[in-house]
Tab-separated table of C-alpha atoms in Angstrom:
chain	number	residue	atom	x	y	z
A	15	MET	CA	33.612	174.097	-118.723
A	16	SER	CA	35.952	171.470	-120.164
A	17	ILE	CA	34.270	168.310	-121.310
A	18	GLU	CA	34.928	165.029	-119.506
A	19	ARG	CA	33.817	161.495	-120.208
A	20	ASP	CA	30.828	161.417	-117.855
A	21	ASN	CA	29.510	164.691	-119.265
A	22	VAL	CA	28.273	163.062	-122.440
A	23	LEU	CA	26.693	159.835	-123.671
A	24	PHE	CA	25.553	158.837	-127.113
A	25	LEU	CA	22.339	157.221	-128.338
A	26	LEU	CA	22.285	155.892	-131.893
A	27	GLY	CA	19.033	155.320	-133.779
A	28	ALA	CA	18.256	153.858	-137.174
A	29	GLY	CA	18.967	157.166	-138.903
A	30	CYS	CA	22.608	156.894	-137.860
A	31	SER	CA	23.149	153.947	-140.219
A	32	ARG	CA	20.939	155.177	-143.036
A	33	ASP	CA	23.823	156.886	-144.813
A	34	ALA	CA	25.623	153.526	-144.754
A	35	GLY	CA	22.882	152.099	-146.958
A	36	ILE	CA	20.824	150.500	-144.183
A	37	PRO	CA	17.148	151.428	-144.586
A	38	VAL	CA	15.143	152.868	-141.729
A	39	SER	CA	12.005	151.123	-140.543
A	40	ALA	CA	9.584	152.974	-142.840
A	41	GLU	CA	11.734	152.080	-145.851
A	42	MET	CA	11.660	148.418	-144.827
A	43	VAL	CA	7.863	148.588	-144.869
A	44	ASN	CA	8.022	149.950	-148.409
A	45	ALA	CA	10.190	146.970	-149.311
A	46	VAL	CA	7.634	144.569	-147.817
A	47	HIS	CA	4.892	146.294	-149.792
A	48	ARG	CA	6.864	145.884	-153.008
A	49	LEU	CA	7.770	142.253	-152.318
A	50	VAL	CA	4.192	141.091	-151.628
A	51	ASN	CA	3.215	142.590	-154.973
A	52	GLU	CA	6.178	141.491	-157.089
A	53	ASP	CA	8.031	138.544	-155.571
A	54	THR	CA	6.657	135.028	-156.123
A	55	ALA	CA	7.668	133.826	-152.660
A	56	TRP	CA	5.962	136.775	-150.973
A	57	LYS	CA	2.769	137.092	-153.046
A	58	PRO	CA	0.826	134.425	-151.054
A	59	TYR	CA	0.966	136.772	-148.055
A	60	LYS	CA	-0.231	139.891	-149.862
A	61	ASP	CA	-3.792	139.802	-148.485
A	62	LEU	CA	-2.540	139.014	-144.985
A	63	TYR	CA	-0.182	141.997	-145.153
A	64	TYR	CA	-2.970	144.290	-146.327
A	65	TYR	CA	-5.207	143.057	-143.514
A	66	LEU	CA	-2.560	143.547	-140.825
A	67	ARG	CA	-1.533	146.978	-142.064
A	68	SER	CA	-5.065	148.314	-142.364
A	69	SER	CA	-5.977	146.924	-138.924
A	70	ILE	CA	-2.957	148.583	-137.296
A	71	GLN	CA	-3.796	151.910	-138.905
A	72	PHE	CA	-7.448	151.494	-137.897
A	73	ALA	CA	-6.372	150.928	-134.276
A	74	ASP	CA	-4.295	154.131	-134.320
A	75	GLY	CA	-7.200	156.054	-135.837
A	76	ILE	CA	-9.614	155.018	-133.096
A	77	PHE	CA	-7.654	157.198	-130.704
A	78	GLY	CA	-7.386	160.069	-133.176
A	79	ASN	CA	-3.775	159.275	-133.936
A	80	PHE	CA	-4.177	159.661	-137.694
A	81	GLN	CA	-0.583	160.744	-138.218
A	82	ALA	CA	0.904	157.643	-136.556
A	83	SER	CA	3.604	156.082	-138.676
A	84	PHE	CA	3.391	152.476	-139.773
A	85	ASN	CA	6.776	150.774	-139.520
A	86	ILE	CA	8.338	147.361	-139.650
A	87	GLU	CA	8.680	147.036	-135.889
A	88	LYS	CA	4.995	147.782	-135.311
A	89	LEU	CA	4.099	145.120	-137.885
A	90	ILE	CA	6.299	142.491	-136.229
A	91	ILE	CA	5.015	143.424	-132.765
A	92	VAL	CA	1.421	142.792	-133.863
A	93	MET	CA	2.331	139.535	-135.591
A	94	SER	CA	4.189	138.346	-132.484
A	95	GLU	CA	1.208	139.125	-130.258
A	96	ILE	CA	-1.230	137.308	-132.575
A	97	GLU	CA	1.119	134.314	-132.707
A	98	LYS	CA	0.729	133.850	-128.954
A	99	LYS	CA	-2.934	132.909	-129.439
A	100	GLU	CA	-4.236	131.474	-126.148
A	101	ARG	CA	-0.906	132.294	-124.457
A	102	ASN	CA	-1.662	135.972	-124.906
A	103	LEU	CA	-2.353	137.680	-121.565
A	104	ILE	CA	-5.687	139.097	-122.712
A	105	TYR	CA	-6.854	135.909	-124.486
A	106	PRO	CA	-9.535	135.089	-121.831
A	107	PHE	CA	-11.154	138.457	-122.616
A	108	ILE	CA	-11.305	137.913	-126.374
A	109	GLY	CA	-14.608	136.505	-127.576
A	110	ALA	CA	-13.357	135.279	-130.927
A	111	TRP	CA	-10.689	135.991	-133.490
A	112	ASP	CA	-11.746	138.149	-136.400
A	113	ASN	CA	-13.069	135.956	-139.239
A	114	ARG	CA	-10.890	137.707	-141.813
A	115	LEU	CA	-7.802	136.944	-139.714
A	116	LEU	CA	-8.792	133.278	-139.432
A	117	ASP	CA	-9.202	133.102	-143.213
A	118	LEU	CA	-5.803	134.664	-143.958
A	119	ALA	CA	-3.591	133.417	-141.121
A	120	GLY	CA	-4.066	129.738	-142.008
A	121	PRO	CA	-4.214	126.652	-139.782
A	122	GLU	CA	-2.762	127.403	-136.363
A	123	PHE	CA	-1.793	130.807	-137.797
A	124	SER	CA	0.905	129.071	-139.809
A	125	HIS	CA	0.714	131.565	-142.692
A	126	LEU	CA	1.262	134.407	-140.276
A	127	THR	CA	4.331	132.656	-138.824
A	128	GLU	CA	5.702	131.995	-142.318
A	129	PHE	CA	5.191	135.619	-143.330
A	130	LYS	CA	6.896	136.876	-140.188
A	131	ARG	CA	9.829	134.544	-140.878
A	132	LEU	CA	10.158	135.937	-144.402
A	133	ILE	CA	10.335	139.487	-143.043
A	134	THR	CA	12.864	138.719	-140.304
A	135	ASN	CA	15.041	136.695	-142.703
A	136	GLU	CA	15.086	139.607	-145.135
A	137	LEU	CA	15.909	142.000	-142.315
A	138	VAL	CA	18.833	139.919	-141.096
A	139	SER	CA	20.243	138.734	-144.416
A	140	ASP	CA	19.863	141.900	-146.444
A	141	TRP	CA	18.402	145.084	-144.963
A	142	VAL	CA	20.765	145.563	-141.991
A	143	LYS	CA	23.720	143.669	-143.402
A	144	PRO	CA	25.609	145.611	-146.054
A	145	SER	CA	28.093	143.572	-148.060
A	146	LEU	CA	30.754	146.178	-147.391
A	147	TYR	CA	31.042	148.719	-144.614
A	148	LYS	CA	32.979	151.314	-146.584
A	149	ASP	CA	29.857	153.494	-146.725
A	150	ALA	CA	29.850	153.493	-142.910
A	151	ALA	CA	33.299	155.102	-142.746
A	152	TYR	CA	31.764	158.228	-141.214
A	153	TYR	CA	31.379	156.293	-137.958
A	154	GLY	CA	35.115	156.985	-137.689
A	155	GLY	CA	34.121	160.368	-136.289
A	156	PHE	CA	33.878	158.626	-132.934
A	157	LYS	CA	37.573	157.764	-133.018
A	158	ASP	CA	38.467	161.443	-133.290
A	159	LEU	CA	36.885	161.993	-129.874
A	160	MET	CA	39.244	159.697	-128.029
A	161	PHE	CA	42.865	160.538	-127.276
A	162	GLY	CA	45.099	163.465	-128.007
A	163	ASN	CA	44.255	167.117	-128.150
A	164	ASN	CA	40.783	166.396	-129.506
A	165	GLY	CA	40.025	163.631	-127.023
A	166	ILE	CA	37.440	163.494	-124.262
A	167	GLY	CA	38.921	160.489	-122.483
A	168	ILE	CA	38.354	156.767	-122.728
A	169	ASN	CA	35.495	154.356	-122.064
A	170	ILE	CA	32.977	156.624	-123.731
A	171	LYS	CA	29.451	155.239	-123.402
A	172	VAL	CA	27.487	154.573	-126.592
A	173	PHE	CA	23.989	153.073	-126.630
A	174	SER	CA	22.605	151.766	-129.903
A	175	LEU	CA	19.105	150.738	-130.964
A	176	ASN	CA	20.513	149.240	-134.162
A	177	TYR	CA	21.242	145.616	-135.009
A	178	ASP	CA	23.906	146.410	-137.592
A	179	LEU	CA	27.665	146.245	-137.075
A	180	CYS	CA	28.624	149.676	-138.447
A	181	PHE	CA	30.094	150.911	-135.162
A	182	GLU	CA	32.081	147.729	-134.518
A	183	LYS	CA	33.375	147.440	-138.086
A	184	VAL	CA	34.590	151.031	-138.330
A	185	VAL	CA	35.712	151.797	-134.775
A	186	GLY	CA	37.150	148.294	-134.318
A	187	LYS	CA	36.139	145.629	-131.803
A	188	ASP	CA	39.510	145.899	-130.050
A	189	ASN	CA	38.528	149.437	-129.074
A	190	ILE	CA	35.077	148.495	-127.758
A	191	GLU	CA	33.846	146.782	-124.612
A	192	LEU	CA	30.894	144.685	-125.789
A	193	GLY	CA	30.471	142.478	-122.733
A	194	PHE	CA	31.814	139.246	-124.250
A	195	ASP	CA	34.733	137.240	-122.880
A	196	GLU	CA	37.604	137.380	-125.368
A	197	ASN	CA	38.285	133.630	-125.030
A	198	THR	CA	34.907	131.973	-124.513
A	199	ARG	CA	32.858	134.622	-126.428
A	200	GLU	CA	30.223	134.350	-123.675
A	201	TRP	CA	28.384	137.489	-122.531
A	202	SER	CA	28.592	138.522	-118.893
A	203	TYR	CA	27.803	141.757	-117.105
A	204	ASN	CA	31.072	141.239	-115.208
A	205	SER	CA	32.862	142.221	-118.398
A	206	PHE	CA	31.691	145.779	-117.838
A	207	THR	CA	33.589	145.978	-114.538
A	208	ARG	CA	36.996	145.631	-116.171
A	209	GLY	CA	37.519	149.360	-115.948
A	210	ASP	CA	38.908	151.720	-118.515
A	211	GLU	CA	40.609	149.158	-120.755
A	212	LYS	CA	38.716	150.117	-123.925
A	213	ASN	CA	38.011	153.424	-125.579
A	214	PHE	CA	34.274	152.767	-125.861
A	215	THR	CA	31.580	150.725	-124.186
A	216	LEU	CA	28.823	149.822	-126.631
A	217	TYR	CA	25.417	148.753	-125.344
A	218	LYS	CA	23.214	147.268	-128.089
A	219	LEU	CA	19.784	147.665	-126.564
A	220	HIS	CA	17.901	145.586	-129.146
A	221	GLY	CA	20.467	142.897	-129.916
A	222	SER	CA	23.022	142.462	-132.651
A	223	LEU	CA	23.537	140.591	-135.890
A	224	ASP	CA	26.525	138.739	-134.398
A	225	TRP	CA	24.772	137.544	-131.251
A	226	TYR	CA	23.452	134.001	-130.960
A	227	THR	CA	22.203	131.645	-128.279
A	228	ASP	CA	24.267	128.521	-127.648
A	229	PRO	CA	21.820	125.627	-128.234
A	230	LYS	CA	23.307	123.548	-125.405
A	231	THR	CA	23.941	126.110	-122.676
A	232	HIS	CA	21.329	128.672	-123.783
A	233	LYS	CA	23.911	131.360	-123.050
A	234	LEU	CA	24.348	134.471	-125.132
A	235	MET	CA	27.420	134.261	-127.342
A	236	GLN	CA	29.149	136.411	-129.920
A	237	ALA	CA	30.074	135.120	-133.369
A	238	GLU	CA	32.949	136.385	-135.490
A	239	ASP	CA	30.545	137.255	-138.291
A	240	PRO	CA	26.790	137.850	-138.483
A	241	SER	CA	24.950	134.841	-137.093
A	242	ARG	CA	22.469	132.861	-139.213
A	243	ASP	CA	19.987	133.118	-136.354
A	244	PRO	CA	20.913	136.306	-134.490
A	245	VAL	CA	19.443	137.302	-131.152
A	246	LEU	CA	17.297	140.329	-131.874
A	247	ILE	CA	14.309	141.649	-130.025
A	248	PHE	CA	11.180	143.121	-131.436
A	249	GLY	CA	8.223	144.425	-129.592
A	250	THR	CA	7.347	146.160	-126.384
A	251	SER	CA	6.917	143.044	-124.282
A	252	ASN	CA	10.363	141.739	-125.161
A	253	LYS	CA	12.001	145.055	-124.334
A	254	LEU	CA	10.551	144.870	-120.854
A	255	ARG	CA	11.485	141.265	-120.113
A	256	ALA	CA	13.667	140.843	-117.060
A	257	ILE	CA	16.477	139.086	-118.892
A	258	ASP	CA	20.041	140.067	-119.597
A	259	PRO	CA	21.653	141.654	-121.421
A	260	TYR	CA	18.626	143.863	-122.147
A	261	LEU	CA	17.715	144.422	-118.514
A	262	PHE	CA	21.329	145.243	-117.655
A	263	TYR	CA	21.658	147.600	-120.629
A	264	ILE	CA	18.504	149.549	-119.905
A	265	TYR	CA	19.556	149.798	-116.261
A	266	GLU	CA	22.942	151.154	-117.368
A	267	PHE	CA	21.235	153.644	-119.657
A	268	ARG	CA	19.123	154.895	-116.790
A	269	ARG	CA	22.094	155.002	-114.373
A	270	LEU	CA	24.255	156.995	-116.758
A	271	CYS	CA	21.422	159.350	-117.696
A	272	PHE	CA	21.023	160.202	-114.024
A	273	LEU	CA	24.686	160.972	-113.347
A	274	THR	CA	24.899	164.440	-111.855
A	275	ASP	CA	27.845	165.214	-114.162
A	276	LEU	CA	25.871	164.446	-117.315
A	277	ARG	CA	25.455	167.504	-119.518
A	278	LEU	CA	24.696	166.156	-122.983
A	279	ILE	CA	22.792	163.176	-124.416
A	280	VAL	CA	23.752	163.116	-128.074
A	281	CYS	CA	20.979	161.423	-130.072
A	282	ILE	CA	22.131	160.625	-133.608
A	283	GLY	CA	19.455	159.409	-135.995
A	284	TYR	CA	17.007	158.643	-133.188
A	285	SER	CA	13.329	159.177	-134.048
A	286	PHE	CA	12.119	159.505	-130.439
A	287	ALA	CA	9.546	156.787	-131.143
A	288	ASP	CA	10.575	154.472	-128.272
A	289	ASP	CA	8.513	155.362	-125.207
A	290	HIS	CA	10.793	153.471	-122.821
A	291	ILE	CA	13.868	155.361	-123.912
A	292	ASN	CA	11.984	158.655	-123.984
A	293	ASP	CA	10.669	158.145	-120.451
A	294	ILE	CA	14.158	157.582	-119.047
A	295	ILE	CA	15.550	160.639	-120.819
A	296	ALA	CA	12.566	162.714	-119.719
A	297	GLN	CA	13.070	161.774	-116.068
A	298	ALA	CA	16.795	162.496	-116.301
A	299	LEU	CA	16.197	165.947	-117.790
A	300	LYS	CA	13.618	166.694	-115.122
A	301	SER	CA	16.072	165.809	-112.349
A	302	ASN	CA	19.007	167.710	-113.834
A	303	ALA	CA	18.356	171.171	-115.254
A	304	GLN	CA	21.937	171.333	-116.576
A	305	ALA	CA	21.466	168.273	-118.792
A	306	CYS	CA	20.116	168.523	-122.308
A	307	VAL	CA	19.566	166.476	-125.445
A	308	LEU	CA	21.369	167.244	-128.676
A	309	ALA	CA	19.357	165.694	-131.502
A	310	THR	CA	20.523	165.403	-135.096
A	311	VAL	CA	17.492	165.685	-137.350
A	312	TRP	CA	16.771	165.621	-141.055
A	313	ASN	CA	13.809	167.892	-140.583
A	314	ALA	CA	14.150	170.882	-138.281
A	315	ALA	CA	10.611	172.159	-138.861
A	316	ASP	CA	8.897	173.596	-135.808
A	317	ASP	CA	6.236	170.875	-135.683
A	318	TYR	CA	8.924	168.185	-135.546
A	319	LYS	CA	10.753	170.053	-132.789
A	320	ASP	CA	7.488	170.224	-130.860
A	321	TYR	CA	7.032	166.481	-131.393
A	322	VAL	CA	10.473	165.778	-129.897
A	323	ARG	CA	9.913	168.059	-126.910
A	324	LYS	CA	6.477	166.513	-126.314
A	325	SER	CA	7.991	163.014	-126.525
A	326	LEU	CA	10.368	164.004	-123.714
A	327	GLY	CA	7.673	165.647	-121.613
A	328	LEU	CA	9.134	169.122	-122.131
A	329	ALA	CA	7.322	172.363	-122.687
A	330	SER	CA	7.329	173.951	-126.123
A	331	GLY	CA	10.449	176.083	-126.429
A	332	SER	CA	12.353	174.236	-123.684
A	333	ASN	CA	16.114	174.783	-123.925
A	334	GLN	CA	16.808	171.225	-122.792
A	335	VAL	CA	16.614	169.986	-126.381
A	336	LEU	CA	18.995	171.301	-129.006
A	337	PHE	CA	18.619	170.454	-132.676
A	338	GLU	CA	21.267	170.025	-135.338
A	339	GLU	CA	19.824	169.712	-138.839
A	340	SER	CA	22.305	167.316	-140.324
A	341	LYS	CA	22.660	163.847	-141.747
A	342	ALA	CA	24.531	161.452	-139.490
A	343	LYS	CA	27.232	161.179	-142.139
A	344	ASP	CA	27.886	164.917	-142.068
A	345	PHE	CA	27.539	165.192	-138.296
A	346	LEU	CA	29.977	162.399	-137.496
A	347	GLY	CA	32.237	162.967	-140.459
A	348	ALA	CA	32.764	166.696	-140.266
A	349	MET	CA	30.930	168.371	-137.417
A	350	MET	CA	31.390	166.479	-134.155
A	351	SER	CA	34.421	167.359	-132.086
A	352	LYS	CA	35.324	167.961	-128.482
A	353	GLU	CA	34.979	171.709	-128.963
A	354	TYR	CA	31.642	171.353	-130.734
A	355	LEU	CA	30.174	169.235	-127.922
A	356	GLU	CA	31.465	171.635	-125.287
A	357	SER	CA	29.749	174.492	-127.107
A	358	LYS	CA	26.394	172.743	-126.691
A	359	PHE	CA	26.529	172.618	-122.901
A	360	LEU	CA	23.904	174.712	-121.193
A	361	PRO	CA	25.371	177.675	-119.295
A	362	ASP	CA	26.312	176.912	-115.714
A	363	GLU	CA	23.671	177.931	-113.221
A	364	LEU	CA	24.525	181.148	-111.460
A	365	PRO	CA	24.923	180.889	-107.676
A	366	PHE	CA	21.984	182.213	-105.704
A	367	SER	CA	22.409	185.857	-104.836
A	368	VAL	CA	20.287	188.605	-103.294
């Protein structure tokens, strides 16, 4: 079977940008841990950080989930929920805030808000914003999939969970449909109906460093360079909010996953830790026995493979997940090609015979 555009879609996780020098979530937590112990500006929040981290791990342990990872997103999710105070949905059911939290979070939880701001500022200004993108050159592997003898067509669909600009910087914005009007820089879903004018359509499911909200119109805009106050989303509740572009993007992800022609969901650097994404993929695989996931992994141990299959609701040993033990840099830079992707298609189902 010859590969065509609708046969494949890509999902990029944090591991895809790690080789470009952008730390993954667990490494960001390590940075927070170091900063609260060593940096003067961060030290006042050391006890608050210890309290939050131990409480999150305690909550996981209650349900026997002792191996649950602690990451930066989980920390920010918890801080965001606590910040809601009486606006939290379950507030009427809470008898009282924990005394230790009241001691550490400060008046009106101001210390917690300040600490969260420190983390998000560091994330935006340093962690996901390399000074140069030369280390992300391996993203150029996507360009080799486009035209010519090695091409698979145009308007290839790429979904990203990353805030960084590695894909845009290396592939080139002129080659990517991002949903923003070229003149006004305003986002609109109508931009995605322009047809096959670009080689790629990029859906940034969690926001982007160069997105910002116009203070007067409250519309989503795109800046030329990373914004000082980018539109990023953290936390489960935000991911499920019925607002664009996130609602439109997740709908598009679901729609494309359920195309009957889809044969391969290429997950590069994705940890399979997002239940919403996993659920959509799981339903798509269940409805289409010819579709499968190709996951690049750093660790191809059997227990990790079982974790991935379980995350997608598949039985142990299911052939609907294929693993490639490779760094994203090696996968994109040297391995991925039209022929390689075609070789990963599941065999066509044989016609029924008696």
